[in-house]
């Protein structure tokens, strides 16, 4: 039976109608709300491409049941900034040319956002640790760490 659910996404109340409230939040974000920042990578909680921030914490939306997301505050990449007014992390990733294919970048930025929200002066080691479970097959890790440092300096 179809169920209506209201989610708070990027500061707005959004209603979705779903057959299975236990389905992954990622599917509702991408397929029902058209938010394509979060990516489907492994679907198993292992790569980080689908990361969103839920109540300020970086969470893997491919493993997060929609039913549990009701009543939380969800922020996706689209909620961080726009092309006209990008978030410091988005600007820094461009400035450091940290993107190759781009598939992992949503997860890297959303994970880094959760880090910088609690630590405005992370060391290289702390950045590497925070991003250790976000996979990048293109191997741009060095530039990604530089981008997070650059954003931290701008936000400090
Ligand atoms: S798609 Fe969610 S962790 Fe890989
Ligand atoms: S830039 Fe291609 S997977 Fe990271």
mmCIF file with all atom_site columns, C-alpha atoms in Angstrom, residues 51-60 73 75 110-111 114 117:
data_model
loop_
_atom_site.group_PDB
_atom_site.id
_atom_site.type_symbol
_atom_site.label_atom_id
_atom_site.label_alt_id
_atom_site.label_comp_id
_atom_site.label_asym_id
_atom_site.label_entity_id
_atom_site.label_seq_id
_atom_site.pdbx_PDB_ins_code
_atom_site.Cartn_x
_atom_site.Cartn_y
_atom_site.Cartn_z
_atom_site.occupancy
_atom_site.B_iso_or_equiv
_atom_site.pdbx_formal_charge
_atom_site.auth_seq_id
_atom_site.auth_comp_id
_atom_site.auth_asym_id
_atom_site.auth_atom_id
_atom_site.pdbx_PDB_model_num
ATOM 1  C CA . UNK A 1 51  ? 26.581 10.255 1.738  1.00 0.00 ? 51  UNK A CA 1
ATOM 2  C CA . UNK A 1 52  ? 24.199 12.915 3.020  1.00 0.00 ? 52  UNK A CA 1
ATOM 3  C CA . UNK A 1 53  ? 24.151 14.752 6.332  1.00 0.00 ? 53  UNK A CA 1
ATOM 4  C CA . UNK A 1 54  ? 21.383 13.743 8.718  1.00 0.00 ? 54  UNK A CA 1
ATOM 5  C CA . UNK A 1 55  ? 21.050 15.888 11.838 1.00 0.00 ? 55  UNK A CA 1
ATOM 6  C CA . UNK A 1 56  ? 24.615 17.060 11.207 1.00 0.00 ? 56  UNK A CA 1
ATOM 7  C CA . UNK A 1 57  ? 26.163 13.607 10.833 1.00 0.00 ? 57  UNK A CA 1
ATOM 8  C CA . UNK A 1 58  ? 27.479 12.084 7.618  1.00 0.00 ? 58  UNK A CA 1
ATOM 9  C CA . UNK A 1 59  ? 25.325 9.054  6.850  1.00 0.00 ? 59  UNK A CA 1
ATOM 10 C CA . UNK A 1 60  ? 25.177 6.580  3.978  1.00 0.00 ? 60  UNK A CA 1
ATOM 11 C CA . UNK A 1 73  ? 17.021 17.245 9.050  1.00 0.00 ? 73  UNK A CA 1
ATOM 12 C CA . UNK A 1 75  ? 21.125 18.017 3.898  1.00 0.00 ? 75  UNK A CA 1
ATOM 13 C CA . UNK A 1 110 ? 29.476 15.689 2.593  1.00 0.00 ? 110 UNK A CA 1
ATOM 14 C CA . UNK A 1 111 ? 31.856 13.704 4.810  1.00 0.00 ? 111 UNK A CA 1
ATOM 15 C CA . UNK A 1 114 ? 30.522 16.854 8.864  1.00 0.00 ? 114 UNK A CA 1
ATOM 16 C CA . UNK A 1 117 ? 31.332 21.333 11.422 1.00 0.00 ? 117 UNK A CA 1
#
